[in-house]
mmCIF file of C-alpha atoms in Angstrom:
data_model
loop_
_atom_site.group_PDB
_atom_site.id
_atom_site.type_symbol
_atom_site.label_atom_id
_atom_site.label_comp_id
_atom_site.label_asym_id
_atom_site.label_seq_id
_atom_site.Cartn_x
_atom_site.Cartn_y
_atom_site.Cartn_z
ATOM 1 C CA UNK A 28 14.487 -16.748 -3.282
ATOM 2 C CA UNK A 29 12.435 -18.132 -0.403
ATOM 3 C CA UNK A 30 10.517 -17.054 3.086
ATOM 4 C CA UNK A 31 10.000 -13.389 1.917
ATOM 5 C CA UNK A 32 7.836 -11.490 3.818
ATOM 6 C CA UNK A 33 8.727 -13.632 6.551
ATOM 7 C CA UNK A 34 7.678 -12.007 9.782
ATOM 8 C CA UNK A 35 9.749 -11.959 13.656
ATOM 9 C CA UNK A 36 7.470 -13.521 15.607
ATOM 10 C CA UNK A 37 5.449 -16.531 13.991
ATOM 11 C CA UNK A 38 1.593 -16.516 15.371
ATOM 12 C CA UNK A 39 -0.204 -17.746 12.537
ATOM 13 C CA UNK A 40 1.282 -20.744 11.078
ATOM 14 C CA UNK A 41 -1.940 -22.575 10.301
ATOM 15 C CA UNK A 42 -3.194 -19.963 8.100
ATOM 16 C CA UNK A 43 0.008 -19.645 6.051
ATOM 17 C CA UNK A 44 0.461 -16.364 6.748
ATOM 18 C CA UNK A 45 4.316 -16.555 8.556
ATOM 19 C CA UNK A 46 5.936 -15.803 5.031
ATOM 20 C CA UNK A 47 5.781 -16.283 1.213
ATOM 21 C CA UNK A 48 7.404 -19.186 -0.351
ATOM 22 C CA UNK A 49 8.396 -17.780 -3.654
ATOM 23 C CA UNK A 50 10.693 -19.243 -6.124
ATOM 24 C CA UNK A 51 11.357 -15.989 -7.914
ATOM 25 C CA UNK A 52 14.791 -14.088 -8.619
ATOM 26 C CA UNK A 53 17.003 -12.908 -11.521
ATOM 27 C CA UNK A 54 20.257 -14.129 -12.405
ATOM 28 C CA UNK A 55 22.136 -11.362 -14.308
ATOM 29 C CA UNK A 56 21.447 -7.876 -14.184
ATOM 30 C CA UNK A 57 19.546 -6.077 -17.125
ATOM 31 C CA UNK A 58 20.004 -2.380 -19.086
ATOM 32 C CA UNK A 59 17.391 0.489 -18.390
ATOM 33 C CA UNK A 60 16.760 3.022 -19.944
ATOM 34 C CA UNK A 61 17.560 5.502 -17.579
ATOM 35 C CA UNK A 62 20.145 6.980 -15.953
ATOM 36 C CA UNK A 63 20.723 7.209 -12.199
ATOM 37 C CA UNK A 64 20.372 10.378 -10.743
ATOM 38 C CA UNK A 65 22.409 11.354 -7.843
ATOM 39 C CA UNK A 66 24.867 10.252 -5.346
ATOM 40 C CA UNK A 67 24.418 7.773 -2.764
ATOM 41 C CA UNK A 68 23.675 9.537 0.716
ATOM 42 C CA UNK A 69 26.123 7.742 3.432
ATOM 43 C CA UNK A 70 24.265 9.763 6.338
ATOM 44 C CA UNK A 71 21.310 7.685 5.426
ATOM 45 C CA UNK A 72 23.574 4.622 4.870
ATOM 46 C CA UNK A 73 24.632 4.365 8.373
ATOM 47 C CA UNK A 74 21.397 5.313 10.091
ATOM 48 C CA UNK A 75 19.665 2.249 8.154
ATOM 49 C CA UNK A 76 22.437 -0.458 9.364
ATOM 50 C CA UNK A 77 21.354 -0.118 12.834
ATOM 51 C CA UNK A 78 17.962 -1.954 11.406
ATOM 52 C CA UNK A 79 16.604 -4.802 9.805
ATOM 53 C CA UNK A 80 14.408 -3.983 6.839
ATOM 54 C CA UNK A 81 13.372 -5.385 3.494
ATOM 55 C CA UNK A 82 11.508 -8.561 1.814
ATOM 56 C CA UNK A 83 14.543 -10.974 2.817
ATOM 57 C CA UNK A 84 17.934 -11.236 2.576
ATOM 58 C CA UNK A 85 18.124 -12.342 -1.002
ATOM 59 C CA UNK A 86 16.061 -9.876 -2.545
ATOM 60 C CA UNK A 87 18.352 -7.082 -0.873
ATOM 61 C CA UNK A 88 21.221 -9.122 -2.257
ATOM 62 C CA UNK A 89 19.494 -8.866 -5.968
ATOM 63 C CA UNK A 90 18.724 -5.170 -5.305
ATOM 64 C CA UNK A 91 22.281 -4.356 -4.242
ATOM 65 C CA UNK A 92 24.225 -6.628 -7.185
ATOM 66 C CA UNK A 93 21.525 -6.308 -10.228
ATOM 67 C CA UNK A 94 20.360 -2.928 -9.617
ATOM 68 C CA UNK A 95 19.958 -0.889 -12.950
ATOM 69 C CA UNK A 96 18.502 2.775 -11.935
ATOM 70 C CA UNK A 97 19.226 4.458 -8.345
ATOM 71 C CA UNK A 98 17.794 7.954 -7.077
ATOM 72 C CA UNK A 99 18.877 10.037 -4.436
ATOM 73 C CA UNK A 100 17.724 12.746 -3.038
ATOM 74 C CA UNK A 101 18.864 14.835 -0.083
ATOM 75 C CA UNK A 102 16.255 17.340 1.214
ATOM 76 C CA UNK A 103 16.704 20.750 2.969
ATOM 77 C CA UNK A 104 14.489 23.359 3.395
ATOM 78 C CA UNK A 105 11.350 22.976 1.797
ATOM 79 C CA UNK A 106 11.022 21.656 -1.664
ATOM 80 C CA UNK A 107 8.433 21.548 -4.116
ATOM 81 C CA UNK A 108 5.967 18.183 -4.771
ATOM 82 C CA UNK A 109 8.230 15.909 -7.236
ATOM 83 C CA UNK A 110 7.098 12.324 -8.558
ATOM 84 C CA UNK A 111 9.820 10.019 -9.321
ATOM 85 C CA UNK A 112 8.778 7.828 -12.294
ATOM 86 C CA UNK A 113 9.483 3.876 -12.595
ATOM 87 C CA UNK A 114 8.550 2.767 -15.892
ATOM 88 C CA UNK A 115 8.357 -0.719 -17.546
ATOM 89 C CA UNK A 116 7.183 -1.925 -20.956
ATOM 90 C CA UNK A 117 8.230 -4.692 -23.530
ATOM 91 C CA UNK A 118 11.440 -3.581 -23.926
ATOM 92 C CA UNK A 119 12.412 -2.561 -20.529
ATOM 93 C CA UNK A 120 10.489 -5.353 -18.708
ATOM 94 C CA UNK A 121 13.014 -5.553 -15.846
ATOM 95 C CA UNK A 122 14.165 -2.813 -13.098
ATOM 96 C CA UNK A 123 15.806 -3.018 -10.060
ATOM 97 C CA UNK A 124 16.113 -0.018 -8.738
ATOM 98 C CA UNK A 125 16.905 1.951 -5.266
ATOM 99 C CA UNK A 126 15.739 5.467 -4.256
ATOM 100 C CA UNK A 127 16.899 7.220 -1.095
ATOM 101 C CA UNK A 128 15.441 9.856 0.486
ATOM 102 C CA UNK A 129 17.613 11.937 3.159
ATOM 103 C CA UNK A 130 15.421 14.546 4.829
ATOM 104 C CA UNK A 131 17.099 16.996 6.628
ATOM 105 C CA UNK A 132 16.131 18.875 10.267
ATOM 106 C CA UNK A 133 13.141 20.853 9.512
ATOM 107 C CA UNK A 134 12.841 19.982 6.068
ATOM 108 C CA UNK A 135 9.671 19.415 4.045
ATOM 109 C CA UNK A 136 9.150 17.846 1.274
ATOM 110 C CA UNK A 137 6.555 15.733 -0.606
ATOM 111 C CA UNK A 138 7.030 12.474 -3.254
ATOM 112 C CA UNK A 139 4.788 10.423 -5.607
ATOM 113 C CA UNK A 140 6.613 6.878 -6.918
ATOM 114 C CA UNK A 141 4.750 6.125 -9.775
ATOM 115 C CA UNK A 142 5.536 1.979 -10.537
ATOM 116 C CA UNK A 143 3.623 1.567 -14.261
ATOM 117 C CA UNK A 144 3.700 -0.619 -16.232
ATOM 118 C CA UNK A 145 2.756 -2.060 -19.899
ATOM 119 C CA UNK A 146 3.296 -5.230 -21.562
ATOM 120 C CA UNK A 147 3.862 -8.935 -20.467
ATOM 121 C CA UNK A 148 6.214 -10.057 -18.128
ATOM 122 C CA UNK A 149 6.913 -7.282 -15.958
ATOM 123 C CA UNK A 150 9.534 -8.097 -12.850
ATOM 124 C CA UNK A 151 10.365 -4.888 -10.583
ATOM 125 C CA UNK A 152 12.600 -5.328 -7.075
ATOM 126 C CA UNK A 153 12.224 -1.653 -6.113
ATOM 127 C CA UNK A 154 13.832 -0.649 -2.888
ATOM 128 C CA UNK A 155 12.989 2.871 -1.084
ATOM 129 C CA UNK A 156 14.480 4.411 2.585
ATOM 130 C CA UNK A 157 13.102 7.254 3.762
ATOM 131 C CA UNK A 158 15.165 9.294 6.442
ATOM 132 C CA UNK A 159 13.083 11.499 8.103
ATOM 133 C CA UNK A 160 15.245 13.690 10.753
ATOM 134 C CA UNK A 161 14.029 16.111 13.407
ATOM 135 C CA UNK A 162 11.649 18.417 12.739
ATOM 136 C CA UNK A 163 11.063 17.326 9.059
ATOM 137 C CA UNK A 164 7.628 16.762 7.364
ATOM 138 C CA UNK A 165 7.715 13.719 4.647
ATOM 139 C CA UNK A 166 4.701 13.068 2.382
ATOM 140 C CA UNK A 167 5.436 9.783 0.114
ATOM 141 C CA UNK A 168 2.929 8.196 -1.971
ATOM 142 C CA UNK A 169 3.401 4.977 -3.529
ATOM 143 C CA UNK A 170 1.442 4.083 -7.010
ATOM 144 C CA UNK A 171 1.636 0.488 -8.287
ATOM 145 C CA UNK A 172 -0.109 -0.333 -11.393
ATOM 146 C CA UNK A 173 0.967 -3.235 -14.051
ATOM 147 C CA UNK A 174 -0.576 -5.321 -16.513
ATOM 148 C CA UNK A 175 -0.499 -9.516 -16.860
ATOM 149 C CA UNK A 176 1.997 -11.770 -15.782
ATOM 150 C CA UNK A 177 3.819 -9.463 -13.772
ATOM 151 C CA UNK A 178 5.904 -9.548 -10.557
ATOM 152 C CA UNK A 179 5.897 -6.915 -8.192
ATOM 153 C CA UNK A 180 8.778 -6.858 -5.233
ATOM 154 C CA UNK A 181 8.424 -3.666 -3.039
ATOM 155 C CA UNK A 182 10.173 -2.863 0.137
ATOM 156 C CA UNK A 183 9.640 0.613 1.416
ATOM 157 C CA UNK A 184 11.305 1.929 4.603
ATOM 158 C CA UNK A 185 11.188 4.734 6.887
ATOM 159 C CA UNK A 186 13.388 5.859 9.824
ATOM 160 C CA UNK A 187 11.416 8.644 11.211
ATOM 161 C CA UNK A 188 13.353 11.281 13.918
ATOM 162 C CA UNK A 189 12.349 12.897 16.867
ATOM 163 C CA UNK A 190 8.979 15.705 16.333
ATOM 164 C CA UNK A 191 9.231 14.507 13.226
ATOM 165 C CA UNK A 192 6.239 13.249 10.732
ATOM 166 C CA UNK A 193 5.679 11.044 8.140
ATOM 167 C CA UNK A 194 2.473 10.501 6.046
ATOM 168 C CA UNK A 195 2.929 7.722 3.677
ATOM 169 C CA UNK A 196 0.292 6.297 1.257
ATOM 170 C CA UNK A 197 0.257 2.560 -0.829
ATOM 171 C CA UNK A 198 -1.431 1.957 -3.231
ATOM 172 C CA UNK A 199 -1.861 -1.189 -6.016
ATOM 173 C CA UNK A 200 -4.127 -1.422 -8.390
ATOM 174 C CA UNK A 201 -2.489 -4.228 -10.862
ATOM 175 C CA UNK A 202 0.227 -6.482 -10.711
ATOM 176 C CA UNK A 203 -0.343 -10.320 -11.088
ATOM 177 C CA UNK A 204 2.077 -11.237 -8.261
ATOM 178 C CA UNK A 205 3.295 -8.675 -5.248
ATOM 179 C CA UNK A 206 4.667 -8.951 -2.244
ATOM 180 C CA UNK A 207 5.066 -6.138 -0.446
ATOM 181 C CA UNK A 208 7.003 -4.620 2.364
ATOM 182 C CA UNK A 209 6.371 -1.413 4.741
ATOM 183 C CA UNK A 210 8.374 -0.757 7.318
ATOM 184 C CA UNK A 211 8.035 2.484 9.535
ATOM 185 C CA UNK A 212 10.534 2.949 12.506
ATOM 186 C CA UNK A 213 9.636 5.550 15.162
ATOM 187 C CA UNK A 214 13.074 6.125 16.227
ATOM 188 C CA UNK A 215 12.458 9.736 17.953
ATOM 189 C CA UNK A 216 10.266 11.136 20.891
ATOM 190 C CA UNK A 217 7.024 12.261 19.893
ATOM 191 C CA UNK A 218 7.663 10.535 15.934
ATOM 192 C CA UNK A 219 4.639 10.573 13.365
ATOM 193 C CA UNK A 220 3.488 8.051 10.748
ATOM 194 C CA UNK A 221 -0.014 8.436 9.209
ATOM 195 C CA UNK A 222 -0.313 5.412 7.179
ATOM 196 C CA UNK A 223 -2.802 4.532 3.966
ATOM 197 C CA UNK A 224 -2.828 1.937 1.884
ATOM 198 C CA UNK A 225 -5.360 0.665 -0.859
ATOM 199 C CA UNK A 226 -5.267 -2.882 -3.140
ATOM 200 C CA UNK A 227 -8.308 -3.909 -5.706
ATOM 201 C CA UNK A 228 -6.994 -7.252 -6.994
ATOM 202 C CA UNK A 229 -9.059 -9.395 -9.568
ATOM 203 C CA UNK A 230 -8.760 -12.415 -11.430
ATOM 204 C CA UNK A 231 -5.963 -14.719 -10.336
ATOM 205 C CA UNK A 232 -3.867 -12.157 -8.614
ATOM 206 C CA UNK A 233 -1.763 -12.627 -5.522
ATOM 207 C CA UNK A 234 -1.312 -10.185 -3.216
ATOM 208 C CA UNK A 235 1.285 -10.675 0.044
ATOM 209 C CA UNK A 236 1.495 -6.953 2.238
ATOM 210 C CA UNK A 237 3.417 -7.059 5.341
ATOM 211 C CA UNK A 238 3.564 -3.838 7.234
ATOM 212 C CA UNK A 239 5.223 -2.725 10.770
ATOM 213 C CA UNK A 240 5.559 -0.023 12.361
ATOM 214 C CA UNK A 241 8.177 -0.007 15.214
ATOM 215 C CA UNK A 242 8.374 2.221 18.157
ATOM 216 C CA UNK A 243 11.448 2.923 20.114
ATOM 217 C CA UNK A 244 10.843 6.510 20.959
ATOM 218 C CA UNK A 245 8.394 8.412 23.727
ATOM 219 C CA UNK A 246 5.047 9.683 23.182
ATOM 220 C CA UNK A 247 5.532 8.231 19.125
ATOM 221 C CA UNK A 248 2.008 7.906 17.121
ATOM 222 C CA UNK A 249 1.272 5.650 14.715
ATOM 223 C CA UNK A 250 -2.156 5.314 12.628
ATOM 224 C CA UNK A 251 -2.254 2.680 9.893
ATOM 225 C CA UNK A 252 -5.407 1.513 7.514
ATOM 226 C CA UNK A 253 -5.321 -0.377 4.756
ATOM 227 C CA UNK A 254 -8.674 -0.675 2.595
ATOM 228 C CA UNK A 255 -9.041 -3.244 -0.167
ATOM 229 C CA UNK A 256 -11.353 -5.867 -2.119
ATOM 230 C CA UNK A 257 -11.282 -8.723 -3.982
ATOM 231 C CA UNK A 258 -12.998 -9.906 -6.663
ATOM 232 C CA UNK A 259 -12.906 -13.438 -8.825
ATOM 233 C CA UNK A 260 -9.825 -15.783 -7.574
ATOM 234 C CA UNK A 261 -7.713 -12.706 -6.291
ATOM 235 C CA UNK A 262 -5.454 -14.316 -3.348
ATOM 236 C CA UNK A 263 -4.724 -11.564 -0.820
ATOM 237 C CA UNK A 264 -2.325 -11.951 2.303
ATOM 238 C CA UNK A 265 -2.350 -9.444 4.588
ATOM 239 C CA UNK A 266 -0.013 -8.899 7.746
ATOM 240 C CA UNK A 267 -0.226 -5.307 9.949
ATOM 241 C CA UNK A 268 2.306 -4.937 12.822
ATOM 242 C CA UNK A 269 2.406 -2.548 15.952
ATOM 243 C CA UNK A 270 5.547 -3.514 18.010
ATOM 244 C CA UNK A 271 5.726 -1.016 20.974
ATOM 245 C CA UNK A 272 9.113 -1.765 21.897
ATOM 246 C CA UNK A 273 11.102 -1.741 25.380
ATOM 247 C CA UNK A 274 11.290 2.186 26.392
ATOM 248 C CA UNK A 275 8.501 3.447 24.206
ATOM 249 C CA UNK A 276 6.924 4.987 27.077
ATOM 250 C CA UNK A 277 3.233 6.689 26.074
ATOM 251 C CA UNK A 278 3.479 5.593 22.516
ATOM 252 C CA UNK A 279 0.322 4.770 20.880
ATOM 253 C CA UNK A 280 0.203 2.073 17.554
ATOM 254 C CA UNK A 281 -2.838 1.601 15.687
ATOM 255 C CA UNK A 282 -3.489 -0.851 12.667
ATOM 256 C CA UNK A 283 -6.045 -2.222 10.499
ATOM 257 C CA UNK A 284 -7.231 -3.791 7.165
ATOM 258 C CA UNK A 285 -11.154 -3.738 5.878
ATOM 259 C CA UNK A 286 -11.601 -6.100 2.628
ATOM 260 C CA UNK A 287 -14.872 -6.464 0.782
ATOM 261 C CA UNK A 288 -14.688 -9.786 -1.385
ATOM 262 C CA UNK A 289 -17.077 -9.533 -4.209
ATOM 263 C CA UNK A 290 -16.683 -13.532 -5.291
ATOM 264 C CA UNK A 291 -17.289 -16.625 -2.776
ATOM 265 C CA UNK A 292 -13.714 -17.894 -4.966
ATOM 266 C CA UNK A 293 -11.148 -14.770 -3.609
ATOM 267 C CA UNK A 294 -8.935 -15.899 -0.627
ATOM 268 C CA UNK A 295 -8.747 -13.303 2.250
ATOM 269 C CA UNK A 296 -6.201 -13.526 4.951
ATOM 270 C CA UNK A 297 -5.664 -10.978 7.365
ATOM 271 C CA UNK A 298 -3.421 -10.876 10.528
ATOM 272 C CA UNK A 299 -3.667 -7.754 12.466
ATOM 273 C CA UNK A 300 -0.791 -7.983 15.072
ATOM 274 C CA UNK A 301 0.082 -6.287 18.462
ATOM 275 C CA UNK A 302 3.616 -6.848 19.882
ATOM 276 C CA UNK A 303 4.568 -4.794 23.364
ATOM 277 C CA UNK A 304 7.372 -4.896 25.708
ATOM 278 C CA UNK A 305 6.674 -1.765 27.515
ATOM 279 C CA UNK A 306 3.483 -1.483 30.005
ATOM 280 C CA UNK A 307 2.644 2.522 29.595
ATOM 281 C CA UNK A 308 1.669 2.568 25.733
ATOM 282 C CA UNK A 309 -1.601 2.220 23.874
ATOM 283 C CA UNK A 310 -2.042 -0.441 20.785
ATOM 284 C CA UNK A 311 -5.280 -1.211 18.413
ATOM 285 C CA UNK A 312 -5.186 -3.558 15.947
ATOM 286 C CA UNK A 313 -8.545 -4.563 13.923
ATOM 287 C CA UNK A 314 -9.751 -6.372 10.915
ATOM 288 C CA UNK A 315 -12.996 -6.349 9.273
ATOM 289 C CA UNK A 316 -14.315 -9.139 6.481
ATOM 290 C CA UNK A 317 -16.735 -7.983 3.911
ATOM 291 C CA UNK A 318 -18.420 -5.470 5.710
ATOM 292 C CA UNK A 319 -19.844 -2.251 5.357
ATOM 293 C CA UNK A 320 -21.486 0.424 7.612
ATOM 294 C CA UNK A 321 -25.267 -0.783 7.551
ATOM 295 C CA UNK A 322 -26.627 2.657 8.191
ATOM 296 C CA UNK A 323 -25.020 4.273 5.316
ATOM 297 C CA UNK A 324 -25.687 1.292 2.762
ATOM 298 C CA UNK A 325 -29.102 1.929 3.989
ATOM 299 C CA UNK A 326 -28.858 5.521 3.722
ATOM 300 C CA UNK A 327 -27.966 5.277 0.033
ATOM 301 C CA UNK A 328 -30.631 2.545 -0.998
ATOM 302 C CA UNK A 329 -33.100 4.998 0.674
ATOM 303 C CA UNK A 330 -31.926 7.387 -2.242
ATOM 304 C CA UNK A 331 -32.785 4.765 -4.998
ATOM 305 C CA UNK A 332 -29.643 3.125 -5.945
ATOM 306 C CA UNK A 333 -29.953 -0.834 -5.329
ATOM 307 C CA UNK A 334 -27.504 -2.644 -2.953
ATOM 308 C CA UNK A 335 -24.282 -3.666 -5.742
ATOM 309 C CA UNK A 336 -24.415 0.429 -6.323
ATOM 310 C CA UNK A 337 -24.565 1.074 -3.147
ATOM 311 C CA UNK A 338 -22.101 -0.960 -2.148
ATOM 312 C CA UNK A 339 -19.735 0.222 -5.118
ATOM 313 C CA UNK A 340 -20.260 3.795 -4.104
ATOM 314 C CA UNK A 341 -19.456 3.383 -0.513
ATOM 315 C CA UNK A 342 -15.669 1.309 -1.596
ATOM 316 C CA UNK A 343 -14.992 4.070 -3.960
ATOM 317 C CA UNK A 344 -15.542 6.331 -1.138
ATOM 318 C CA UNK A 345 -13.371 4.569 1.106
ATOM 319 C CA UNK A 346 -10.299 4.545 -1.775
ATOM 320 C CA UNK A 347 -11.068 8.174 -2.175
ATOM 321 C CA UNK A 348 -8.732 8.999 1.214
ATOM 322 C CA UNK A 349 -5.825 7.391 -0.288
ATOM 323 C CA UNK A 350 -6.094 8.305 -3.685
ATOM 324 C CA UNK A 351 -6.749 12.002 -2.826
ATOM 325 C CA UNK A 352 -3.394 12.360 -1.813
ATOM 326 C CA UNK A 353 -2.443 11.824 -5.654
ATOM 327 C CA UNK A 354 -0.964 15.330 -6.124
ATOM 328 C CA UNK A 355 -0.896 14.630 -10.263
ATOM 329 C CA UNK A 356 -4.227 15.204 -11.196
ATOM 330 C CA UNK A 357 -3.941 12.936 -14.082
ATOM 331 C CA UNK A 358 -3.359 9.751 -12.700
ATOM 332 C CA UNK A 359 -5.340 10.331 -9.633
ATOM 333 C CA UNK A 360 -8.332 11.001 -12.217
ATOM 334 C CA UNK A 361 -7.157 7.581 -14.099
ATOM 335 C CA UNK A 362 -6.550 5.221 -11.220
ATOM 336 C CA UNK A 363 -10.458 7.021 -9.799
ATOM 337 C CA UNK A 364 -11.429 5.538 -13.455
ATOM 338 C CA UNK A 365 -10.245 2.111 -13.030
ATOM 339 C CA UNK A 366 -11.319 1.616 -9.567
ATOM 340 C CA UNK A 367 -14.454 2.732 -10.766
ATOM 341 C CA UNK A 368 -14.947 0.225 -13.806
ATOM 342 C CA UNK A 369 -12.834 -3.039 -11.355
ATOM 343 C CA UNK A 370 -16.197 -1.930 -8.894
ATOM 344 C CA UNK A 371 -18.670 -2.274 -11.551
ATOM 345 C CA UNK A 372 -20.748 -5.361 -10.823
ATOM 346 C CA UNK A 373 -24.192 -6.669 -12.499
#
């Protein structure tokens, strides 16, 4: 595999940031040890051929031909919270897997993709496309956590209708190498994404996110923020795209990414990106180094904790948005946990 995360229009070729050279891949598909569950959803098939999506051609190529565990799932009505496990350990180190999520008119419906991991070795190409008709209300969360030498290949995808909403959460709190992939596509009038996303990386991770949202329809609102730090020789790239397209009349984008880098050795590059064809739509795109709000750090140093506490207290504070929206109590309480003990500094 090469160029993945490679993005349309190239503005920032000096800082490396245009794509990810990666010489990664499989080259025969593996067993899992779990069956697939459901049938594929051709509804959602054709809507997604009208659009380019995904971390490159060749990893959707390796998705499609060495894919070992699919889920579907086609929505009506509205259905009760369900998390959709992906697990990996020593003996099932490798899964490529697809999930598809058809939500019908009116339909609402909430998910939690847990991606865990234990053991060496890890490789995951996970694939997920969200459909997200009119009238329907989509909550997807997004949970990445795996231990040393592992790979991490994410593409996650959303076509979202006409009155219809999408809040979507990422979140990664290990994996040794990941590139990642979000792509939301306002298709309808008056289409909703609400957008989180939070990354700790430490050590010698590397860390590629690319995310767009796309508007085609009227009066659509989007409102990313991704929140993250970076501590010893953690590598972070970090790409956010509004791209108000031709016809998007009174659509409104916003984007951003705040990193606090806890070691003068972390690399930090961040792109926020504004794209626009049409002249009556609003766009914001921001990105903020290392800082935090100086009246609050203030505010809690007043209260006798010294700066590196207050400091750790205001990041886990600023996870807490994201990780809220955890609906299993367990693992939001566990990732809270390690968070908590990645912040602790002397």
């Amino acid at each position: 595999m090469s160029k993945l995360n490679e993005m349309r229009m190239y503005t920032w070729q000096s800082q490396g940031l245009n794509y990810v050279d990666a010489n990664i891949g499989l080259k025969e598909k593996q067993d899992y040890n779990k069956d697939s569950q459901g049938q594929a959803i051709k509804e959602l098939d054709d809507v997604f051929k009208a659009y380019e999506y995904g971390l490159s051609d060749q990893t959707k190529k390796e998705n499609q031909e060495f894919r070992n565990f699919s889920i579907y799932r086609d929505v009506e009505g509205k259905n009760d919270f369900e998390t959709i496990a992906l697990r990996l350990d020593s003996e099932n180190n490798i899964l490529v897997t697809g999930i598809d999520i058809n939500a019908h008119e009116g339909s609402e419906s909430s998910f939690l993709i847990t991606a865990l991991g234990e053991g060496e070795n890890l490789y995951l190409n996970s694939q997920v496309r969200v459909n997200v008709e009119k009238d329907a209300k989509v909550k997807l969360v997004v949970v990445t956590n795996f231990g040393k030498d592992s790979t991490n290949l994410q593409s996650i995808n959303s076509i979202v209708g006409e009155d219809a909403v999408l809040d979507i959460s990422y979140i990664e709190i290990g994996a040794d190498y990941s590139i990642v992939n979000v792509k939301n596509i306002l298709k309808g009038d008056r289409a909703q994404v609400i957008e989180d996303g939070i990354y700790f990386k430490e050590k010698d991770q590397f860390l590629d996110i690319l995310a767009n949202n796309d508007h085609y329809g009227n009066d659509t609102d989007s409102d990313a923020m991704f929140n993250g730090a970076l501590k010893d020789n953690a590598h972070k790239n970090w790409k956010g795209v509004v791209d108000l397209k031709h016809g998007c009349s009174k659509a409104d984008g916003k984007i951003g990414d705040y990193s606090m880098m806890f070691s003068d050795n972390v690399k930090n590059k961040t792109a926020p990106i504004l794209l626009c064809t049409e002249k009556e739509v609003a766009g914001n795109h921001a990105a903020s180094v290392g800082r935090l709000n100086k009246e609050m750090l203030f505010y809690i140093m007043s209260r006798g904790f010294d700066k590196k506490q207050a400091e750790s207290m205001m990041l886990e504070a600023t996870f807490s948005k994201a990780l809220d929206k955890i609906e299993d109590e367990s693992l939001r309480d566990e990732l809270k946990e390690t968070v908590h003990k990645m912040n602790t500094r002397n």
